[in-house]
Short mmCIF file of C-alpha atoms and ligand atoms in Angstrom, two decimals:
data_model
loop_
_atom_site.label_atom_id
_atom_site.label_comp_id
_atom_site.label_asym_id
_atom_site.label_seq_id
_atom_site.Cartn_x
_atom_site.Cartn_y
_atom_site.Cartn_z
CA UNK J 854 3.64 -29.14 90.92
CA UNK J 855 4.11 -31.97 93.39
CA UNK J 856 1.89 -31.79 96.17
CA UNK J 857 4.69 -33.14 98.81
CA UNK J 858 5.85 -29.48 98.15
CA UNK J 859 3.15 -27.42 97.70
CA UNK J 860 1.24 -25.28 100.32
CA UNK J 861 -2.18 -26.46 100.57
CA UNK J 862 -3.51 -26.27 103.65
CA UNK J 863 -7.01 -28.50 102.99
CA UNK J 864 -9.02 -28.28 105.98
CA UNK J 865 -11.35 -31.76 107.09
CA UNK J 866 -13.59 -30.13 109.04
CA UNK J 867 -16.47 -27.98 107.77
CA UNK J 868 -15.36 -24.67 109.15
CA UNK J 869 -18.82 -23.45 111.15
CA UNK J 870 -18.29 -19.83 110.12
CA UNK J 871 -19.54 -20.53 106.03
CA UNK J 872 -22.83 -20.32 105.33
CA UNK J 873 -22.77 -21.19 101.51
CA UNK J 874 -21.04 -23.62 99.52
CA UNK J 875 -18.28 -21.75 97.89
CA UNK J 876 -17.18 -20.29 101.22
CA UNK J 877 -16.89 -23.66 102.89
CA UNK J 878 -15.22 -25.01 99.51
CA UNK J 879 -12.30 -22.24 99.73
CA UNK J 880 -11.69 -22.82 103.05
CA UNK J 881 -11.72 -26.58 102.99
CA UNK J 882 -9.15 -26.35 99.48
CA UNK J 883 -7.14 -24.22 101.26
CA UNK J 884 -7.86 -21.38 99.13
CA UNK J 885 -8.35 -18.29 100.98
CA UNK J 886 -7.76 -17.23 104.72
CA UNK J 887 -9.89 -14.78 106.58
CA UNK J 888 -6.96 -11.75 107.95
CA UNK J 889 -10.13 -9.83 109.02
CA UNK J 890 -14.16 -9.29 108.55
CA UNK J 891 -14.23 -8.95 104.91
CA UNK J 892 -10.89 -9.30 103.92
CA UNK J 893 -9.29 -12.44 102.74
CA UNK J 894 -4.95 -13.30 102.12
CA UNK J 895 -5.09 -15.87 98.91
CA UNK J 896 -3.25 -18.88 99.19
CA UNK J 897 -1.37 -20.54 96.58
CA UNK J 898 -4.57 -22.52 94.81
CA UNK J 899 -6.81 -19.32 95.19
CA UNK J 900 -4.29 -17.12 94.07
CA UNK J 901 -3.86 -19.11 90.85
CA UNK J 902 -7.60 -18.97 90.22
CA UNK J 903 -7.70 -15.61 91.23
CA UNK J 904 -4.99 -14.93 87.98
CA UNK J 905 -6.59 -17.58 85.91
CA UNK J 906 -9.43 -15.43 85.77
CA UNK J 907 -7.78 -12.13 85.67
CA UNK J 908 -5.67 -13.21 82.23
CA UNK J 909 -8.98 -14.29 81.03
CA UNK J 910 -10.29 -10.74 81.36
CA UNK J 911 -7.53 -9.65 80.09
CA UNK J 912 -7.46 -11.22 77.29
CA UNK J 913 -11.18 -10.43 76.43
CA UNK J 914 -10.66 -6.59 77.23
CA UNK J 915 -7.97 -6.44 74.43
CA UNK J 916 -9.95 -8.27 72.21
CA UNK J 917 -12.15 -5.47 72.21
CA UNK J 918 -10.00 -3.08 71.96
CA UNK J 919 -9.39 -1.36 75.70
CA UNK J 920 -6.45 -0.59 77.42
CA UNK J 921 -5.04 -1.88 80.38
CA UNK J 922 -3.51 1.08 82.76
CA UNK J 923 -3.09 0.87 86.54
CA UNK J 924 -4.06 3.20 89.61
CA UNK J 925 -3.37 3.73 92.80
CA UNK J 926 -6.00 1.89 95.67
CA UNK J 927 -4.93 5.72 98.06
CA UNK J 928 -6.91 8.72 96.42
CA UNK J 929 -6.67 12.30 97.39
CA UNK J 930 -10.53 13.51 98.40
CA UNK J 931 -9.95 16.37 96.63
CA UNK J 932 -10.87 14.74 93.22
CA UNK J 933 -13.59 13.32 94.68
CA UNK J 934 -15.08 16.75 95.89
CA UNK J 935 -14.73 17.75 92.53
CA UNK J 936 -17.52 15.25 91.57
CA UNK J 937 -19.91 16.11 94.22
CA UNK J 938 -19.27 12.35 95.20
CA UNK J 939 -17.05 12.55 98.57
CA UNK J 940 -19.99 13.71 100.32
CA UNK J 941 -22.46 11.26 98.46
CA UNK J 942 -20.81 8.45 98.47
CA UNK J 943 -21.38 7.44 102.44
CA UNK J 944 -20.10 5.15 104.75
CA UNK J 945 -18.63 2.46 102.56
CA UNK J 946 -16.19 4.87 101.89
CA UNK J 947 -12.79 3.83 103.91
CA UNK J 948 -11.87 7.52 104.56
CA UNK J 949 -7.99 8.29 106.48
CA UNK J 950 -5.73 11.22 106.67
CA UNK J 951 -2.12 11.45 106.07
CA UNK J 952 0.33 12.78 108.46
CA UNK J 953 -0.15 16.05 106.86
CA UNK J 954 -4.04 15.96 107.88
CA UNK J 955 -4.98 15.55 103.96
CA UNK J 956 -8.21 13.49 103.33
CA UNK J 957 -7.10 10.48 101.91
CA UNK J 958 -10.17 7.26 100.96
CA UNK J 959 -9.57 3.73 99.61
CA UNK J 960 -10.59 3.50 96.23
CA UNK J 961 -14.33 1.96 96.01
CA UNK J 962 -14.29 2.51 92.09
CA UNK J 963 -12.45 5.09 90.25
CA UNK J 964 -14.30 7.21 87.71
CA UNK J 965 -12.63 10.17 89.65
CA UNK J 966 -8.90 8.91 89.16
CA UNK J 967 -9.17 8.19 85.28
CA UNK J 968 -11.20 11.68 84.35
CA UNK J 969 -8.20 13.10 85.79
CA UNK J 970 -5.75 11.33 83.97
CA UNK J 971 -8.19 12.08 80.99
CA UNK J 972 -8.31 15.86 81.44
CA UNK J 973 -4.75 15.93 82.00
CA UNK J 974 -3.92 14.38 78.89
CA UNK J 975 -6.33 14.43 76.00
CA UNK J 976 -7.78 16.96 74.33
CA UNK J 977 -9.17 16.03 70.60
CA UNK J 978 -11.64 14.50 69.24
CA UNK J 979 -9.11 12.71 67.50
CA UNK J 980 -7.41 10.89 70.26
CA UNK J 981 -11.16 9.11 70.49
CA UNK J 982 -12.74 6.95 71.27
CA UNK J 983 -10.51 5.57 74.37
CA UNK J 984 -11.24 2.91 76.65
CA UNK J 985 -8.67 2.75 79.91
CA UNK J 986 -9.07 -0.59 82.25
CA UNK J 987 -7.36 -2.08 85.48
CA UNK J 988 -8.08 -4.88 87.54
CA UNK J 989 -7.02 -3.61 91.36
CA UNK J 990 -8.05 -4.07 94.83
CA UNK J 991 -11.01 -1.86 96.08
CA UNK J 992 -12.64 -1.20 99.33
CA UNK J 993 -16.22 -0.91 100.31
CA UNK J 994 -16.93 -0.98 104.21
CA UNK J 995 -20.14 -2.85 103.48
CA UNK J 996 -22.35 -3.76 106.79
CA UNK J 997 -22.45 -7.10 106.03
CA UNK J 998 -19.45 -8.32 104.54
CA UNK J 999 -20.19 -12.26 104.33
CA UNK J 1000 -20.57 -15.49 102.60
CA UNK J 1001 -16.48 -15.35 101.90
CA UNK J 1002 -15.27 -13.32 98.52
CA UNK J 1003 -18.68 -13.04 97.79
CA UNK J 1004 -18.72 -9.95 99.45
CA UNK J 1005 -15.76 -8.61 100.59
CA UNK J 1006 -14.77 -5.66 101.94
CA UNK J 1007 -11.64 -5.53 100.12
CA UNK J 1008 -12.27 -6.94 96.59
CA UNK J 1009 -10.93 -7.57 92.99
CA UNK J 1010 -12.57 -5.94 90.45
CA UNK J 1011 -11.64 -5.01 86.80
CA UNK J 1012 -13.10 -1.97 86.12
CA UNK J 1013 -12.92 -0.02 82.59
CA UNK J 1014 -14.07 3.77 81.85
CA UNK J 1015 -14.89 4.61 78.08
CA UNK J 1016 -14.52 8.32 76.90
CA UNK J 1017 -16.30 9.34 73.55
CA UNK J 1018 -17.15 12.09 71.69
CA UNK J 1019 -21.17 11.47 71.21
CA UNK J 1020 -23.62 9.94 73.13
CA UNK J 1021 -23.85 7.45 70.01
CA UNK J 1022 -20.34 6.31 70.57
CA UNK J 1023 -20.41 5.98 74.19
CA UNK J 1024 -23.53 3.76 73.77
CA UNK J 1025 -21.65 1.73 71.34
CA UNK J 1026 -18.79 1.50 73.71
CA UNK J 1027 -21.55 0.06 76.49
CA UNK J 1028 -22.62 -2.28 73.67
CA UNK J 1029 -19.51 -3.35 73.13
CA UNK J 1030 -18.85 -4.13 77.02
CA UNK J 1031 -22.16 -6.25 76.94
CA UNK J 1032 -20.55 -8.49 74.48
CA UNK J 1033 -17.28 -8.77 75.68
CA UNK J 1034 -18.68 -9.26 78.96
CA UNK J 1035 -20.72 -12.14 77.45
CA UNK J 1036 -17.79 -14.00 75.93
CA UNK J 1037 -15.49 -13.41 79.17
CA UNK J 1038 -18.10 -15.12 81.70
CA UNK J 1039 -18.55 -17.85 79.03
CA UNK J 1040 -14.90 -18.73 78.46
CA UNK J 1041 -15.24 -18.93 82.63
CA UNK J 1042 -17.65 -21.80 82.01
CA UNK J 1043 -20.42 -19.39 83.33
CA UNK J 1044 -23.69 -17.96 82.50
CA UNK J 1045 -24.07 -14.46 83.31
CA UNK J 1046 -27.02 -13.15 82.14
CA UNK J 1047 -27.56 -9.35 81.42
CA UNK J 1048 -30.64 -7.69 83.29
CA UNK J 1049 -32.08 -4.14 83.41
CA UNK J 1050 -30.88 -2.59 87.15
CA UNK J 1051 -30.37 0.24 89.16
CA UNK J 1052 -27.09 1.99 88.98
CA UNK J 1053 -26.61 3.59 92.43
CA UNK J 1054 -23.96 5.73 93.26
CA UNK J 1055 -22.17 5.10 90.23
CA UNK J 1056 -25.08 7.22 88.31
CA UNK J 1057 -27.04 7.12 84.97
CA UNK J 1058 -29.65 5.26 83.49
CA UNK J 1059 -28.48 3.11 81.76
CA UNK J 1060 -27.26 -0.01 83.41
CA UNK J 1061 -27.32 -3.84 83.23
CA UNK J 1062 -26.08 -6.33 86.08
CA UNK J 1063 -24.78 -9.85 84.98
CA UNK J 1064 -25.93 -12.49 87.04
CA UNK J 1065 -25.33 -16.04 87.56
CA UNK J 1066 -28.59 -18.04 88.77
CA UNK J 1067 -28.02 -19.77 92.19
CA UNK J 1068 -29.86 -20.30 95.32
CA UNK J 1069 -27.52 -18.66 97.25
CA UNK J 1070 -26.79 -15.50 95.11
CA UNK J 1071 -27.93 -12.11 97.16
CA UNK J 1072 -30.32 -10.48 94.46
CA UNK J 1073 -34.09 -11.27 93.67
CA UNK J 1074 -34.61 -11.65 89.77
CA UNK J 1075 -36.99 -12.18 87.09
CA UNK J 1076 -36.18 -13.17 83.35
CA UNK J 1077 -37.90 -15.05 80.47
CA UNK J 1078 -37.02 -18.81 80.73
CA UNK J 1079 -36.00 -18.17 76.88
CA UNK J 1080 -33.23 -16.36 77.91
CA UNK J 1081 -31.38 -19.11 79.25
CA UNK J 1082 -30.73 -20.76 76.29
CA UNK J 1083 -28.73 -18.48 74.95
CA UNK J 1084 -25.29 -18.86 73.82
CA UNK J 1085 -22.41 -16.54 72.53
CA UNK J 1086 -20.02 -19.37 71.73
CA UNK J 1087 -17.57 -18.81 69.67
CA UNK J 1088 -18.82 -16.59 67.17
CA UNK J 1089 -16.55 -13.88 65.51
CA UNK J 1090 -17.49 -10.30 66.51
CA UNK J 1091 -15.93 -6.86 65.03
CA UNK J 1092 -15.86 -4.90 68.23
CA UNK J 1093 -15.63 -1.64 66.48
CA UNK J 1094 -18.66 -2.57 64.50
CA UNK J 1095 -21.61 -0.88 65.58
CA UNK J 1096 -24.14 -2.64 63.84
CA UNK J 1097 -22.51 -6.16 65.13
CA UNK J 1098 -22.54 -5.06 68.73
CA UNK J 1099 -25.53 -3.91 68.92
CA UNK J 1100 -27.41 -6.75 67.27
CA UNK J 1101 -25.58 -9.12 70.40
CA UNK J 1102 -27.46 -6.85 72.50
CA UNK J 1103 -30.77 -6.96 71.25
CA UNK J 1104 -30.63 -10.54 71.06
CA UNK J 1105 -29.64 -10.59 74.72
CA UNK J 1106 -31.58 -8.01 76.30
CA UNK J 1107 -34.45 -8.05 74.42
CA UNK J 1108 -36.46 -10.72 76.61
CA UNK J 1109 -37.59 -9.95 80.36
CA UNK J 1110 -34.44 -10.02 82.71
CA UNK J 1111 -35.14 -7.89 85.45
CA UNK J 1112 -33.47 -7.77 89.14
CA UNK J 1113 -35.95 -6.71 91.95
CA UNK J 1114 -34.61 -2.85 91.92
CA UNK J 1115 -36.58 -2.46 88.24
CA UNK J 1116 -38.46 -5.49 88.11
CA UNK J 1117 -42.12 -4.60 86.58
CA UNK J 1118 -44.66 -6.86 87.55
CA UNK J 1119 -47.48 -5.73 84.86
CA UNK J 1120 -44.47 -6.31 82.25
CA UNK J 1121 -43.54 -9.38 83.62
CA UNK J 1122 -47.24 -10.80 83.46
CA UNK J 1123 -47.04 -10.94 79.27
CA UNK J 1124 -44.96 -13.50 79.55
CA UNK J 1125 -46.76 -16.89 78.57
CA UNK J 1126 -47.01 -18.19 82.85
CA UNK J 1127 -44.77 -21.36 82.05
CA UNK J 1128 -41.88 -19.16 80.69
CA UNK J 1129 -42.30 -16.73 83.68
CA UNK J 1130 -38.98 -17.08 86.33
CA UNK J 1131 -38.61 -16.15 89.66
CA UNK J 1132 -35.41 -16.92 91.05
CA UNK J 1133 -31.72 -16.04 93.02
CA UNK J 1134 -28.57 -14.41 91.03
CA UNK J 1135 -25.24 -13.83 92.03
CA UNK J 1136 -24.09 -10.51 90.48
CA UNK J 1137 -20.79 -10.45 88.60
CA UNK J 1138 -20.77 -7.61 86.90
CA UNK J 1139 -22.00 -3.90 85.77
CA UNK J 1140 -21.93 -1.85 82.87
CA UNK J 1141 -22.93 1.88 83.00
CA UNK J 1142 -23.93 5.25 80.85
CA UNK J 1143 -23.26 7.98 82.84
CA UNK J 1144 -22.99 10.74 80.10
CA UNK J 1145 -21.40 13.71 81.34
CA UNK J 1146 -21.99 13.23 85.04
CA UNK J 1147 -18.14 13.44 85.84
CA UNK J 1148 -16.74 14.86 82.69
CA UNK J 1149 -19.00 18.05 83.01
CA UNK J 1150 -17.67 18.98 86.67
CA UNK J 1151 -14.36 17.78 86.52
CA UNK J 1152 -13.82 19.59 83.11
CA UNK J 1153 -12.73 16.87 80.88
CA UNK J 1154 -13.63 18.32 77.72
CA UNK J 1155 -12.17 17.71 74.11
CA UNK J 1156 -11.98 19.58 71.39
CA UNK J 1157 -14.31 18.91 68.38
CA UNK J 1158 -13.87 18.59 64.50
CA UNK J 1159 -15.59 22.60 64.63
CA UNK J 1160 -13.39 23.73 67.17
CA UNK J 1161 -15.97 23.75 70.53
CA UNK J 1162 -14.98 22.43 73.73
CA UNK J 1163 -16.89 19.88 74.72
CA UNK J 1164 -17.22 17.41 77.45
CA UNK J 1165 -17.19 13.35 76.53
CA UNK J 1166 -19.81 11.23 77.38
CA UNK J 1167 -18.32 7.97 79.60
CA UNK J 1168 -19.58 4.72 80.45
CA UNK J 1169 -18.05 2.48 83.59
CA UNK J 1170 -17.86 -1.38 83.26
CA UNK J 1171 -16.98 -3.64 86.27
CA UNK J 1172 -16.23 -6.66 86.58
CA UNK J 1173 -15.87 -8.51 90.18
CA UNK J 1174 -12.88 -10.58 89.96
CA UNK J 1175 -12.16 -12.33 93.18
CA UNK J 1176 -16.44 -12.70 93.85
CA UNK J 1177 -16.15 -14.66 90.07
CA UNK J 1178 -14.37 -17.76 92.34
CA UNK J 1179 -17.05 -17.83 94.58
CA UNK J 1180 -19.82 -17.36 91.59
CA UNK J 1181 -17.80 -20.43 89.56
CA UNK J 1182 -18.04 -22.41 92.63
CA UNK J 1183 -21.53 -22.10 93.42
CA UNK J 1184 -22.40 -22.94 89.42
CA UNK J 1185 -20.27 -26.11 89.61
CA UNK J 1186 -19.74 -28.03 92.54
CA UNK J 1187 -21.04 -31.86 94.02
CA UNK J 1188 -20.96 -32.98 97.58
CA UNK J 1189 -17.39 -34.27 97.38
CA UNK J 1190 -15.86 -30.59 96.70
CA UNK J 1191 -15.42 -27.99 93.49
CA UNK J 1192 -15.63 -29.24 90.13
CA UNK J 1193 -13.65 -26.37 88.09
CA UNK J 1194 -14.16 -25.21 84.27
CA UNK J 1195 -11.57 -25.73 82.12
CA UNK J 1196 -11.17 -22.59 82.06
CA UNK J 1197 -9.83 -21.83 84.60
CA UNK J 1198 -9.07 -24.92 86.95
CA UNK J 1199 -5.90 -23.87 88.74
CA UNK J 1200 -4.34 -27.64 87.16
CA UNK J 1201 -5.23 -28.82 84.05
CA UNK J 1202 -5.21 -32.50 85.23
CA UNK J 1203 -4.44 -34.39 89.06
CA UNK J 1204 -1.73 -37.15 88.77
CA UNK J 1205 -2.57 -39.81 91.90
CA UNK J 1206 -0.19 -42.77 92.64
CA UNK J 1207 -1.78 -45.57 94.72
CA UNK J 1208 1.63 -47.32 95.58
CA UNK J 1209 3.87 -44.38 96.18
CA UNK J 1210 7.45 -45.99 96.26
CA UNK J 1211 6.64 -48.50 93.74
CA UNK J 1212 9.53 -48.16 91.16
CA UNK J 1213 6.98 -48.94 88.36
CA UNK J 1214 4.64 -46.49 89.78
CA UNK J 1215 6.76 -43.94 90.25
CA UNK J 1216 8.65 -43.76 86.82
CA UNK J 1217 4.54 -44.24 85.57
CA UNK J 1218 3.91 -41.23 86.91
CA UNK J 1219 7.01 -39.01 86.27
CA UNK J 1220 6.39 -39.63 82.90
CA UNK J 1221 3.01 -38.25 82.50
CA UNK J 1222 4.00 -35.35 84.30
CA UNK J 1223 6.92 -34.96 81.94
CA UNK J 1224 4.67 -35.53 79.27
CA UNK J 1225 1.66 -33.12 80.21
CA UNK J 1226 4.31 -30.32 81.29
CA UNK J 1227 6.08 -30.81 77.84
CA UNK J 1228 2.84 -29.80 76.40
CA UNK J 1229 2.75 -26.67 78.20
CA UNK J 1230 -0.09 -28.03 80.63
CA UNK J 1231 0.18 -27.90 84.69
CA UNK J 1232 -0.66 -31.06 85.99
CA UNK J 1233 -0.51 -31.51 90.11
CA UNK J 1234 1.24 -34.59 90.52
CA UNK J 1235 -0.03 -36.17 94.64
CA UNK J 1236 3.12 -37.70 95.37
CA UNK J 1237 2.47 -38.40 99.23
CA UNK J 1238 2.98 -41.65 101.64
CA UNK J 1239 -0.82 -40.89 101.82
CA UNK J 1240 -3.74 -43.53 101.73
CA UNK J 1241 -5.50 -43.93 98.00
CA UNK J 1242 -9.07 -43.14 99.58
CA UNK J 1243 -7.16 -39.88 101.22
CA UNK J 1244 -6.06 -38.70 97.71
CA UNK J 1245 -8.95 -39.11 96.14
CA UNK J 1246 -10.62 -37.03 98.81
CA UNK J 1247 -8.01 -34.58 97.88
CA UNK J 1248 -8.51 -34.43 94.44
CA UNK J 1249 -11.95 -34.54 94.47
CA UNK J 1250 -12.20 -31.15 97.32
CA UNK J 1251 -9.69 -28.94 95.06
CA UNK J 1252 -12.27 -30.26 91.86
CA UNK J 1253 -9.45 -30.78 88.76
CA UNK J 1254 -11.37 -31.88 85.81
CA UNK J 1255 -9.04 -34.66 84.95
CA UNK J 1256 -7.73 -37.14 87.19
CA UNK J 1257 -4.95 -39.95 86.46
CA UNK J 1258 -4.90 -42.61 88.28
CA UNK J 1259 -1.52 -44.87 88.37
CA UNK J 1260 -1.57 -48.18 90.31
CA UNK J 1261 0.69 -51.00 89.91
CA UNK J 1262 -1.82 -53.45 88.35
CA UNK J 1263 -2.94 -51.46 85.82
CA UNK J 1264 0.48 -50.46 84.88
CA UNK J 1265 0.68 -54.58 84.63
CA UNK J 1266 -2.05 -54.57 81.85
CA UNK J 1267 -0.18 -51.24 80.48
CA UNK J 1268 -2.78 -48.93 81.37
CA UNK J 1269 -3.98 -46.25 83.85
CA UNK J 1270 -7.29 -44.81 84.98
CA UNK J 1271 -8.65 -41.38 83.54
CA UNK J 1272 -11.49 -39.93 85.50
CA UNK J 1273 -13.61 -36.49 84.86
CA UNK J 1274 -14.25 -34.96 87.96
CA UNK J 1275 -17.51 -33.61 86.43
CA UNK J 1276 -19.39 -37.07 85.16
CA UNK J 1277 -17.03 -39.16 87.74
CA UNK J 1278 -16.56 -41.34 84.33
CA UNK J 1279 -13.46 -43.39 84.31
CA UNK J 1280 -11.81 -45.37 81.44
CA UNK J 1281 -8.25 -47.11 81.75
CA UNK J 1282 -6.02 -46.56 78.78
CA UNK J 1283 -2.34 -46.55 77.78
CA UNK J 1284 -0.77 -43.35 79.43
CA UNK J 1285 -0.06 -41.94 76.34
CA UNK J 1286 -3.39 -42.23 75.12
CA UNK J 1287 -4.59 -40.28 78.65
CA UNK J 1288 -2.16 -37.98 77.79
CA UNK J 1289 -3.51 -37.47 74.24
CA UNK J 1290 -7.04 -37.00 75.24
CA UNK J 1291 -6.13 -34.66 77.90
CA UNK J 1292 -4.35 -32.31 75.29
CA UNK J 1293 -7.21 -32.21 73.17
CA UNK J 1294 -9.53 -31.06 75.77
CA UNK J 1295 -7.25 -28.13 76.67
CA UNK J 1296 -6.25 -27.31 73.05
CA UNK J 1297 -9.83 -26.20 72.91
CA UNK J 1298 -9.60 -23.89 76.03
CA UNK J 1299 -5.90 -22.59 76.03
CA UNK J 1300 -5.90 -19.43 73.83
CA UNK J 1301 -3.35 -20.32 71.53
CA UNK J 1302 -2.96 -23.81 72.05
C1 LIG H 1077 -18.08 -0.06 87.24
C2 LIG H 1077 -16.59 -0.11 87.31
C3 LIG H 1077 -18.76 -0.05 89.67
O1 LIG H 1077 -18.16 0.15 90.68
N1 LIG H 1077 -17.36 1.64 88.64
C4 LIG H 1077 -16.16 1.10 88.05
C5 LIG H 1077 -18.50 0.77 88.40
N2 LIG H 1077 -19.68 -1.01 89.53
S1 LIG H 1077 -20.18 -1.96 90.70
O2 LIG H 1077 -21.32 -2.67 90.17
O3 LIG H 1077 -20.41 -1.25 91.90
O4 LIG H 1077 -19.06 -3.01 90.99
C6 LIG H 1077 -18.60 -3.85 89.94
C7 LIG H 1077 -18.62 -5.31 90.37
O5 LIG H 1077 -17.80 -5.50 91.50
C8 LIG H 1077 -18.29 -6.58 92.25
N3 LIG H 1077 -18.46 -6.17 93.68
C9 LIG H 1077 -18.03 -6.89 94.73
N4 LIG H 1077 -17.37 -8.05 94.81
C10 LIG H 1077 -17.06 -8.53 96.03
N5 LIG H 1077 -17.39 -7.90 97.19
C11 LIG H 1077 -18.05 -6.71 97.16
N6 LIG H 1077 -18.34 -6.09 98.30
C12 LIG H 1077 -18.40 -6.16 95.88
N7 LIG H 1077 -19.04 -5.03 95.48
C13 LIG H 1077 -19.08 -5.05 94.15
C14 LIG H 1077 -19.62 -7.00 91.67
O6 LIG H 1077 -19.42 -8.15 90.85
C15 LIG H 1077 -19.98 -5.80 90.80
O7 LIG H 1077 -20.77 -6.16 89.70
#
């Protein structure tokens, strides 16, 4: 992309309405645009995180095995009285009618919507286990939308509903969502770590919160220092394996990880003192064991291998897609603007010429773009009349790891300037060396590359 034809509106002034980091960051980048409280249009380089991390997920989700479907963000009530949860569920609930005076809500989650679909079409224990996922808009009317994506009122979120025969299988199937959740917040250049929580309206007792540590994140915790350094990495899991899955989860759950709703002080206290954490998360994801708690009224029963109907036991695992841009952002930022993971950085590397109109510099520059497109990379190429210091600031605000820097002397000497955006580190190098280096970094990150 060349940024003489791009749309990104970067702000300079600190807009006074963002209270945290990550909200002032999207503005300024030209990310996101408040329409209303709560509710945000994406513009081009937030959309393009926003999808960055969506293939990400996924990618992970079919790794392990679960479906993607999609439903509707309009529901019917009437599904919804059938769980006892229309009445429960409380304000947050958008609730409208249609011109034929039928209760209508915006979706807040949707274990309603995919028992139906269940009970509608399956029937044997043979067609299990089953894991459906989607990754669609909700709404919650929360009180106090704020701090940007963080919390929304209308928000992204992947959310995935397991259906098994036993309660063994659905607790494997929760198992399994811990460690795919670990690897997708990873590959995100995050640490999310799991912690006992409540589960709310959702239901159950079984529940664990991921959360990022940050000053600004909205929930109270308290974990083992231990935990910390923990790592998935890259190892090689058998999703379907039982044993594997649920050895990932002792080694992650086992130490203290609490947020305030079950945090046990007497517990907490055995830690040694200097291992013992108090601190701020950001919460970017839930996984839940609800039994039979919508499968049992809504009648979404299969048949067994001795003939009895019987309901499945189900599990709902969410992930919050559009708050993971404001989570990434507070993780990984410096006072000049974001600094973006690999991962997903919305360009893999910034191309800035400091004598735009120079023939040299020009034809310098065309050619690395040629060169890093060729490879299947997006670089963002600032090809503006614009001041050098101005570009940089650029650069710097919308965070691109990599940065190439083209000037007319160094092009004399037959070199130009690579710069990470995370250690500020620059070497100058023969372009196609820059080039090299750059497609080694992201041959690492790329799935399939
Ligand atoms: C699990 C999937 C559920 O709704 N039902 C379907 C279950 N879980 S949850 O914890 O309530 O939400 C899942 C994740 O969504 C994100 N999230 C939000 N993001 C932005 N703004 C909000 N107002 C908001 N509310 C929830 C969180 O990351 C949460 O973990």
């Amino acid at each position: 992309m060349r940024l003489s034809r791009y749309f990104l509106p970067v702000l300079k002034e600190t807009p006074s309405e963002a209270q945290i980091v990550s909200h002032r960051y999207m503005l300024r980048a030209g990310m996101i645009k408040q329409a209303s409280a709560g509710i945000y249009s994406w513009l081009p380089l937030g959309f393009k995180v926003l999808r960055k991390i969506e293939d990400i997920v996924h990618q992970e989700q079919a790794r392990a095995g679960h479906i993607a479907i999609q439903m509707p963000t309009l529901q019917s009530a009437d599904l919804w009285r059938e769980s006892g949860r229309y009445d429960d569920y409380g304000q947050e609930m958008l609730r409208m009618q249609d011109r034929h005076g039928r209760d209508m809500l915006f979706t807040p989650t949707a274990e309603e919507l995919v028992t139906d679909i269940f009970r509608s079409h399956v029937g044997s224990y043979k067609d299990l286990p089953l894991t459906l996922y989607q990754i669609q808009w909700k709404f919650r009317d929360e009180i106090r939308p704020r701090f940007g994506v963080m919390r929304g009122r209308e928000f992204l979120m992947k959310d995935g509903y397991n259906f098994d025969l036993t309660k063994e299988d659905a607790l494997h199937a929760y198992n399994r969502h811990l460690v795919s959740y670990l690897r997708t917040y990873e590959r995100m250049g995050l640490q999310a770590i799991p912690m006992r929580a409540d589960s709310g309206p959702i239901g159950g007792d079984d529940t664990h919160e991921f959360l990022v540590l940050a000053e600004t994140g909205e929930s109270e915790v308290f974990y083992d220092s231990q935990i910390t350094d923990l790592k998935f990495g890259d190892r090689e899991i058998d999703f379907d394996s039982h044993a594997q899955c649920q050895a990932v989860l002792e080694e992650f759950t086992s130490r203290y990880a609490r947020t305030d709703e079950t945090h046990d002080e007497a517990l907490f206290n055995q830690i040694p003192e200097d291992r013992r954490r108090t601190a701020r998360g950001i919460e970017v994801g839930q996984i839940f064991y609800f039994g039979t708690k919508y499968s049992e009224p809504m009648g979404a029963t299969v048949q067994d291998s001795d003939g009895n109907k019987v309901p499945v036991h189900m599990g709902s695992h969410g992930i919050g897609v559009s708050r993971l841009l404001g989570a990434i952002i507070e993780a990984s930022h410096d006072d000049k603007g974001i600094i973006w993971p690999e991962g997903v950085t919305p360009f893999h590397a910034g191309i800035v010429n400091l004598k735009q109109g120079d023939a040299e510099a020009d034809a310098a520059c065309e050619a690395l773009y040629a060169s890093l497109t060729a490879l299947g990379l997006e670089p963002l190429y600032d090809d503006r009349n614009e001041r050098a210091g101005g570009k940089f600031a650029t650069m710097d605000l919308i965070g691109l790891p990599w940065r190439i820097t083209v000037g007319p002397r160094g092009l004399k000497n037959g070199v130009v300037e690579l710069t990470s955006r995370r250690t500020g580190e620059s070497e100058e190098l023969p372009p196609e060396q820059a080039i090299e280096k750059i497609a080694a970094i992201y041959s690492k990150v790329l799935p399939g590359a």
